[in-house]
Amino acid sequence: MEFLRKHGSSPRRRLLTFAATGTVAALLLSACAADAGGEAGGGEGSSEGASISFIPKNLNNPYITLELSGAKEAAEELGFTYAEAAPLDAGADSQIPFIQTEVQNGTQILAVSPNDPDAVCPALEDARAGGAKIITFDSDSAVECRDLFINQTSVEGVAAGQLEQLFDQIGGTGEIAILSATAAAPNQNAWIEAMIQQIEESDEYEWDLVATVYGDDDDTKSFQEAQGLLQSYPDLAGIISPTTVGIAATARYLSTSEYKGQVALVGLGLPGQMKEYLDDGTVQAFALWDPSEVGYLTAYAGKALLEGTITGAEGDTFDAGKLGSYTVGPDGLVIVGELLKFTPENIDEYDYISF
């Protein structure tokens, strides 16, 4: 299997062979900052010339493109050799061959956004045994398989923000549905679980959650799932889509259907993708954060781990460049910031969250 690896402005091809089983759908590797070969400089306790590799959930996802833009920016600031690799699909096992390849390459800092919290663990443990620092970002693995988890904002905050936006539009009664990413996605499942708990605990939320469906973070499948929801539940009052792919596809379907303006749509979306649906009245509000900050903070956390200034223990603190100082919470959790809520009135203030 052939991979493309770029070093600085001089790309070169390298033939690598997998011992791993399974088929890799796609791969993109690129590097920046440090010089050729991916050889680490500095000694123990130093991050000079270190190698860092990002393995997101999949490719062809604008949200991930934004995340990786922040990762590249930080890697350049830190003088790291940067690489990224991912499959085209978000299958539970799809990332494993990419992790194994980075183990073979001797990557010093491995940042992964798992599609499944457990499937990647054996490969991550192999990487750790080889000396790599393991960070999960955006979505988490089992706690014992990594050193840190960089999360966008709190699970409870993401859940509450979406429910509040829905309540503001339809009140506390009626049929609602959730259109998520993949059935195994750790972050989406955590948000859904938190939303269900908050609905059960609230005296105001008397919604009937009639269905949870999965678009697999695929635009076409998400569009079809949205269409299917309205066919199956014509009295649906609202849809929550906690995925940027899902909410954009659902908005596109609603915008040309008889349900435009009749069915509320909230969730997590990119301002650049969702602005047209705010402008035409398909959507009244949605939420997210700045994805580039997730990638940026992950790279700086890797530096601190590699230099040994933190171990991932609760209370550890580290510097994250332009984002300031951060403190590690319980179970190695680091929260990037607060949930941002977008409306027609403020959407133009966030045009920098684009791709």
Short mmCIF file of C-alpha atoms in Angstrom, two decimals:
data_model
loop_
_atom_site.label_atom_id
_atom_site.label_comp_id
_atom_site.label_asym_id
_atom_site.label_seq_id
_atom_site.Cartn_x
_atom_site.Cartn_y
_atom_site.Cartn_z
CA MET A 1 0.00 0.00 0.00
CA GLU A 2 1.35 3.38 -0.96
CA PHE A 3 1.19 6.44 1.18
CA LEU A 4 2.02 10.00 0.41
CA ARG A 5 4.06 11.76 3.02
CA LYS A 6 5.13 15.36 2.65
CA HIS A 7 7.94 17.07 4.47
CA GLY A 8 7.94 20.81 4.26
CA SER A 9 7.59 21.92 0.65
CA SER A 10 9.27 18.82 -0.78
CA PRO A 11 6.84 15.93 -0.96
CA ARG A 12 8.22 12.50 -1.45
CA ARG A 13 6.70 9.11 -1.74
CA ARG A 14 7.34 6.33 0.67
CA LEU A 15 6.23 2.77 0.27
CA LEU A 16 5.00 1.24 3.45
CA THR A 17 3.63 -2.19 4.07
CA PHE A 18 0.96 -2.97 6.58
CA ALA A 19 1.04 -6.05 8.72
CA ALA A 20 -2.46 -5.06 9.74
CA THR A 21 -5.52 -6.77 8.39
CA GLY A 22 -8.45 -5.03 6.80
CA THR A 23 -8.73 -2.56 4.00
CA VAL A 24 -7.77 1.06 4.29
CA ALA A 25 -10.21 3.20 2.39
CA ALA A 26 -8.10 6.30 2.12
CA LEU A 27 -5.09 8.00 3.55
CA LEU A 28 -3.71 11.45 3.69
CA LEU A 29 -0.41 12.18 5.28
CA SER A 30 1.19 15.56 5.33
CA ALA A 31 3.90 17.12 7.33
CA CYS A 32 5.15 20.55 8.14
CA ALA A 33 7.61 22.40 10.25
CA ALA A 34 10.60 20.20 10.97
CA ASP A 35 12.92 18.75 8.37
CA ALA A 36 12.78 15.57 6.36
CA GLY A 37 12.57 12.00 7.56
CA GLY A 38 10.37 12.45 10.59
CA GLU A 39 13.41 11.92 12.80
CA ALA A 40 12.93 13.35 16.25
CA GLY A 41 15.41 15.78 17.59
CA GLY A 42 16.14 16.53 21.22
CA GLY A 43 16.58 13.95 23.92
CA GLU A 44 14.42 12.65 26.74
CA GLY A 45 12.41 15.46 28.26
CA SER A 46 12.73 17.55 25.11
CA SER A 47 10.13 18.12 22.42
CA GLU A 48 12.53 19.73 19.96
CA GLY A 49 11.79 18.40 16.47
CA ALA A 50 9.25 15.95 17.84
CA SER A 51 6.85 14.07 15.57
CA ILE A 52 3.08 14.38 16.06
CA SER A 53 0.42 12.53 14.08
CA PHE A 54 -3.31 13.20 14.03
CA ILE A 55 -5.81 10.46 13.17
CA PRO A 56 -9.32 11.98 13.06
CA LYS A 57 -12.55 10.02 12.57
CA ASN A 58 -12.53 10.24 8.78
CA LEU A 59 -11.73 12.48 5.85
CA ASN A 60 -13.91 14.73 3.68
CA ASN A 61 -15.50 16.33 6.74
CA PRO A 62 -15.30 20.16 6.96
CA TYR A 63 -15.39 20.02 10.76
CA ILE A 64 -12.29 17.83 10.80
CA THR A 65 -10.58 20.08 8.28
CA LEU A 66 -11.00 22.93 10.76
CA GLU A 67 -9.72 20.84 13.66
CA LEU A 68 -6.60 19.89 11.73
CA SER A 69 -5.96 23.49 10.67
CA GLY A 70 -5.47 24.35 14.34
CA ALA A 71 -3.26 21.30 14.84
CA LYS A 72 -1.02 22.33 11.95
CA GLU A 73 -0.78 25.88 13.24
CA ALA A 74 0.37 24.69 16.65
CA ALA A 75 2.79 22.14 15.16
CA GLU A 76 4.42 24.91 13.13
CA GLU A 77 4.75 27.10 16.21
CA LEU A 78 6.33 24.23 18.16
CA GLY A 79 8.66 23.06 15.37
CA PHE A 80 7.07 19.60 15.25
CA THR A 81 7.06 17.22 12.32
CA TYR A 82 3.33 16.99 11.61
CA ALA A 83 1.35 14.21 9.95
CA GLU A 84 -2.32 13.38 9.58
CA ALA A 85 -4.02 10.21 8.39
CA ALA A 86 -7.58 8.88 8.36
CA PRO A 87 -9.96 6.55 6.57
CA LEU A 88 -12.76 7.76 4.34
CA ASP A 89 -15.42 6.08 6.43
CA ALA A 90 -16.15 6.31 10.15
CA GLY A 91 -16.24 2.57 10.78
CA ALA A 92 -15.31 1.29 14.24
CA ASP A 93 -12.17 -0.53 13.03
CA SER A 94 -11.20 1.77 10.17
CA GLN A 95 -8.59 3.74 12.11
CA ILE A 96 -6.62 0.76 13.41
CA PRO A 97 -4.28 0.29 10.38
CA PHE A 98 -3.40 4.00 10.53
CA ILE A 99 -2.48 3.77 14.19
CA GLN A 100 -0.35 0.71 13.48
CA THR A 101 1.45 2.56 10.74
CA GLU A 102 2.27 5.44 13.05
CA VAL A 103 3.63 2.93 15.57
CA GLN A 104 5.92 1.59 12.85
CA ASN A 105 6.96 5.15 12.03
CA GLY A 106 7.93 5.80 15.64
CA THR A 107 5.59 8.77 16.05
CA GLN A 108 6.23 10.38 19.43
CA ILE A 109 2.83 12.03 19.96
CA LEU A 110 -0.25 10.26 18.62
CA ALA A 111 -3.56 12.14 18.63
CA VAL A 112 -6.65 10.09 17.78
CA SER A 113 -10.37 10.88 17.59
CA PRO A 114 -11.80 7.36 17.96
CA ASN A 115 -14.83 6.19 16.05
CA ASP A 116 -15.26 3.53 18.71
CA PRO A 117 -14.01 3.88 22.31
CA ASP A 118 -12.79 0.28 22.61
CA ALA A 119 -11.87 -0.88 19.10
CA VAL A 120 -8.76 1.32 18.95
CA CYS A 121 -7.46 0.41 22.41
CA PRO A 122 -5.14 -2.52 21.51
CA ALA A 123 -3.46 -0.41 18.82
CA LEU A 124 -3.15 2.57 21.18
CA GLU A 125 -1.61 0.33 23.83
CA ASP A 126 0.96 -0.86 21.28
CA ALA A 127 1.79 2.75 20.51
CA ARG A 128 2.18 3.56 24.19
CA ALA A 129 4.40 0.50 24.68
CA GLY A 130 6.59 1.91 21.94
CA GLY A 131 7.01 5.15 23.87
CA ALA A 132 4.40 7.36 22.23
CA LYS A 133 2.26 9.80 24.20
CA ILE A 134 -1.41 9.14 23.47
CA ILE A 135 -4.02 11.88 23.31
CA THR A 136 -7.64 11.55 22.24
CA PHE A 137 -9.38 14.62 20.90
CA ASP A 138 -12.99 15.38 19.94
CA SER A 139 -14.10 11.87 20.98
CA ASP A 140 -12.60 9.62 23.62
CA SER A 141 -11.33 6.08 23.94
CA ALA A 142 -11.51 4.03 27.11
CA VAL A 143 -9.67 6.06 29.75
CA GLU A 144 -6.93 3.47 30.31
CA CYS A 145 -5.87 3.62 26.64
CA ARG A 146 -4.68 7.24 26.52
CA ASP A 147 -2.87 9.91 28.54
CA LEU A 148 -5.22 12.84 27.93
CA PHE A 149 -8.59 13.60 26.36
CA ILE A 150 -9.02 17.06 24.80
CA ASN A 151 -12.76 17.76 24.72
CA GLN A 152 -14.44 20.75 23.10
CA THR A 153 -16.63 21.64 26.03
CA SER A 154 -18.41 19.76 28.79
CA VAL A 155 -20.79 16.96 27.83
CA GLU A 156 -23.50 18.44 30.03
CA GLY A 157 -23.02 21.88 28.47
CA VAL A 158 -23.35 20.58 24.92
CA ALA A 159 -26.51 18.67 25.82
CA ALA A 160 -28.09 21.58 27.70
CA GLY A 161 -27.33 24.10 24.95
CA GLN A 162 -29.11 22.07 22.28
CA LEU A 163 -32.15 21.38 24.47
CA GLU A 164 -32.46 25.05 25.40
CA GLN A 165 -32.43 26.07 21.73
CA LEU A 166 -35.12 23.50 20.94
CA PHE A 167 -37.27 24.59 23.89
CA ASP A 168 -37.04 28.21 22.79
CA GLN A 169 -38.55 27.25 19.42
CA ILE A 170 -41.20 24.60 20.12
CA GLY A 171 -41.81 24.77 23.86
CA GLY A 172 -41.73 21.66 26.00
CA THR A 173 -44.19 19.35 24.23
CA GLY A 174 -44.40 17.41 20.97
CA GLU A 175 -42.56 14.66 19.14
CA ILE A 176 -38.83 15.05 18.66
CA ALA A 177 -36.06 12.92 17.11
CA ILE A 178 -32.27 12.78 17.09
CA LEU A 179 -30.17 12.38 13.94
CA SER A 180 -26.65 11.49 15.05
CA ALA A 181 -23.35 10.40 13.48
CA THR A 182 -22.44 6.72 13.92
CA ALA A 183 -24.03 4.42 16.47
CA ALA A 184 -20.64 3.89 18.16
CA ALA A 185 -19.42 7.53 18.16
CA PRO A 186 -18.28 8.18 21.76
CA ASN A 187 -18.89 11.95 21.82
CA GLN A 188 -22.30 11.89 20.13
CA ASN A 189 -23.44 9.03 22.36
CA ALA A 190 -22.31 10.90 25.48
CA TRP A 191 -24.24 14.01 24.39
CA ILE A 192 -27.34 11.97 23.58
CA GLU A 193 -27.20 10.19 26.93
CA ALA A 194 -26.86 13.54 28.71
CA MET A 195 -29.78 15.02 26.74
CA ILE A 196 -32.02 12.10 27.64
CA GLN A 197 -31.08 12.43 31.29
CA GLN A 198 -31.74 16.18 31.29
CA ILE A 199 -35.13 15.66 29.60
CA GLU A 200 -36.07 13.08 32.23
CA GLU A 201 -35.00 15.36 35.07
CA SER A 202 -36.70 18.52 33.78
CA ASP A 203 -40.27 19.55 34.61
CA GLU A 204 -40.38 21.67 31.44
CA TYR A 205 -39.24 19.07 28.92
CA GLU A 206 -42.24 16.82 28.19
CA TRP A 207 -41.16 15.86 24.68
CA ASP A 208 -41.78 12.42 23.20
CA LEU A 209 -38.43 11.22 21.78
CA VAL A 210 -39.75 9.00 18.99
CA ALA A 211 -36.52 7.97 17.26
CA THR A 212 -32.73 8.19 17.20
CA VAL A 213 -31.23 7.54 13.76
CA TYR A 214 -27.67 7.59 12.40
CA GLY A 215 -26.34 9.16 9.23
CA ASP A 216 -22.81 7.77 9.79
CA ASP A 217 -21.41 11.28 9.21
CA ASP A 218 -22.14 10.75 5.54
CA ASP A 219 -23.95 13.58 3.79
CA THR A 220 -26.13 11.42 1.54
CA LYS A 221 -27.10 8.96 4.26
CA SER A 222 -27.83 11.80 6.71
CA PHE A 223 -30.08 13.47 4.10
CA GLN A 224 -31.95 10.21 3.58
CA GLU A 225 -32.32 9.63 7.32
CA ALA A 226 -33.82 13.11 7.72
CA GLN A 227 -36.23 12.42 4.90
CA GLY A 228 -37.15 9.08 6.47
CA LEU A 229 -37.83 10.67 9.85
CA LEU A 230 -40.40 13.06 8.39
CA GLN A 231 -42.04 10.27 6.40
CA SER A 232 -42.28 8.06 9.49
CA TYR A 233 -43.26 10.83 11.90
CA PRO A 234 -45.21 13.54 10.01
CA ASP A 235 -46.14 15.24 13.29
CA LEU A 236 -42.50 15.68 14.30
CA ALA A 237 -41.98 19.06 15.99
CA GLY A 238 -38.19 19.11 16.18
CA ILE A 239 -34.94 17.36 15.25
CA ILE A 240 -31.69 17.53 17.20
CA SER A 241 -28.59 16.71 15.16
CA PRO A 242 -25.39 16.76 17.26
CA THR A 243 -23.12 16.40 14.23
CA THR A 244 -22.04 18.99 11.68
CA VAL A 245 -22.60 16.59 8.78
CA GLY A 246 -26.05 15.59 10.02
CA ILE A 247 -27.39 19.06 10.74
CA ALA A 248 -26.24 20.45 7.37
CA ALA A 249 -27.81 17.54 5.47
CA THR A 250 -31.04 17.81 7.47
CA ALA A 251 -31.22 21.57 6.88
CA ARG A 252 -30.76 21.01 3.16
CA TYR A 253 -33.65 18.54 3.12
CA LEU A 254 -35.95 20.76 5.19
CA SER A 255 -35.15 23.86 3.13
CA THR A 256 -36.85 22.47 0.03
CA SER A 257 -39.58 20.45 1.73
CA GLU A 258 -43.05 21.21 3.02
CA TYR A 259 -41.58 21.02 6.53
CA LYS A 260 -39.51 24.18 6.19
CA GLY A 261 -40.44 26.48 9.03
CA GLN A 262 -42.69 23.78 10.49
CA VAL A 263 -40.07 21.46 12.01
CA ALA A 264 -37.43 22.98 14.26
CA LEU A 265 -33.83 21.90 13.67
CA VAL A 266 -31.09 22.44 16.26
CA GLY A 267 -27.74 20.82 16.88
CA LEU A 268 -24.05 21.32 16.21
CA GLY A 269 -23.16 23.02 12.94
CA LEU A 270 -20.47 25.01 11.21
CA PRO A 271 -21.32 28.69 10.70
CA GLY A 272 -20.02 28.62 7.14
CA GLN A 273 -22.31 25.71 6.22
CA MET A 274 -25.39 26.79 8.17
CA LYS A 275 -25.58 30.53 7.49
CA GLU A 276 -27.69 30.12 4.35
CA TYR A 277 -30.26 28.14 6.36
CA LEU A 278 -30.40 30.82 9.03
CA ASP A 279 -30.87 33.42 6.31
CA ASP A 280 -33.70 31.56 4.54
CA GLY A 281 -35.55 30.69 7.76
CA THR A 282 -34.99 26.92 7.71
CA VAL A 283 -33.06 27.13 10.99
CA GLN A 284 -33.42 29.62 13.84
CA ALA A 285 -30.40 28.68 15.94
CA PHE A 286 -27.62 26.13 16.31
CA ALA A 287 -24.41 25.76 18.28
CA LEU A 288 -20.77 24.64 18.18
CA TRP A 289 -17.31 25.79 19.25
CA ASP A 290 -14.21 26.71 17.29
CA PRO A 291 -12.95 23.28 16.06
CA SER A 292 -9.50 24.68 15.26
CA GLU A 293 -8.92 25.27 18.98
CA VAL A 294 -9.35 21.54 19.66
CA GLY A 295 -6.49 20.65 17.32
CA TYR A 296 -4.36 23.53 18.53
CA LEU A 297 -4.71 22.62 22.20
CA THR A 298 -4.06 18.93 21.46
CA ALA A 299 -0.64 19.72 19.96
CA TYR A 300 0.38 21.85 22.95
CA ALA A 301 -0.80 19.15 25.36
CA GLY A 302 1.40 16.69 23.47
CA LYS A 303 4.38 18.96 23.96
CA ALA A 304 3.79 19.07 27.72
CA LEU A 305 3.43 15.27 27.91
CA LEU A 306 6.56 14.65 25.87
CA GLU A 307 8.63 17.07 27.92
CA GLY A 308 7.35 15.47 31.12
CA THR A 309 5.98 18.70 32.58
CA ILE A 310 2.64 16.91 32.93
CA THR A 311 1.65 13.25 33.19
CA GLY A 312 -2.08 13.60 32.64
CA ALA A 313 -2.81 13.63 36.35
CA GLU A 314 -5.64 15.78 37.69
CA GLY A 315 -4.35 19.23 38.57
CA ASP A 316 -1.50 19.26 36.06
CA THR A 317 -1.23 22.59 34.27
CA PHE A 318 0.35 23.46 30.94
CA ASP A 319 0.71 26.37 28.55
CA ALA A 320 -1.21 26.29 25.26
CA GLY A 321 0.21 29.21 23.33
CA LYS A 322 -2.42 31.73 22.22
CA LEU A 323 -5.15 29.86 24.17
CA GLY A 324 -3.44 30.43 27.52
CA SER A 325 -3.01 28.02 30.42
CA TYR A 326 -5.03 24.84 30.96
CA THR A 327 -5.53 22.47 33.88
CA VAL A 328 -6.07 18.71 33.58
CA GLY A 329 -9.31 17.52 35.16
CA PRO A 330 -10.44 14.09 36.39
CA ASP A 331 -9.59 11.10 34.17
CA GLY A 332 -7.16 13.17 32.11
CA LEU A 333 -9.88 15.44 30.72
CA VAL A 334 -9.04 18.90 29.39
CA ILE A 335 -11.94 21.17 28.34
CA VAL A 336 -11.18 23.65 25.53
CA GLY A 337 -13.91 26.23 26.18
CA GLU A 338 -17.60 27.10 26.20
CA LEU A 339 -20.38 26.25 23.74
CA LEU A 340 -21.03 29.00 21.17
CA LYS A 341 -24.65 29.65 20.13
CA PHE A 342 -25.36 31.04 16.66
CA THR A 343 -28.43 33.01 15.56
CA PRO A 344 -29.23 35.26 12.57
CA GLU A 345 -28.24 38.20 14.74
CA ASN A 346 -24.70 37.06 15.58
CA ILE A 347 -23.72 34.60 12.83
CA ASP A 348 -21.55 37.12 11.00
CA GLU A 349 -19.37 37.49 14.11
CA TYR A 350 -18.21 33.89 13.64
CA ASP A 351 -17.26 33.85 9.97
CA TYR A 352 -13.72 32.92 11.07
CA ILE A 353 -15.03 29.42 11.93
CA SER A 354 -14.92 28.37 8.32
CA PHE A 355 -12.92 26.17 6.01
#
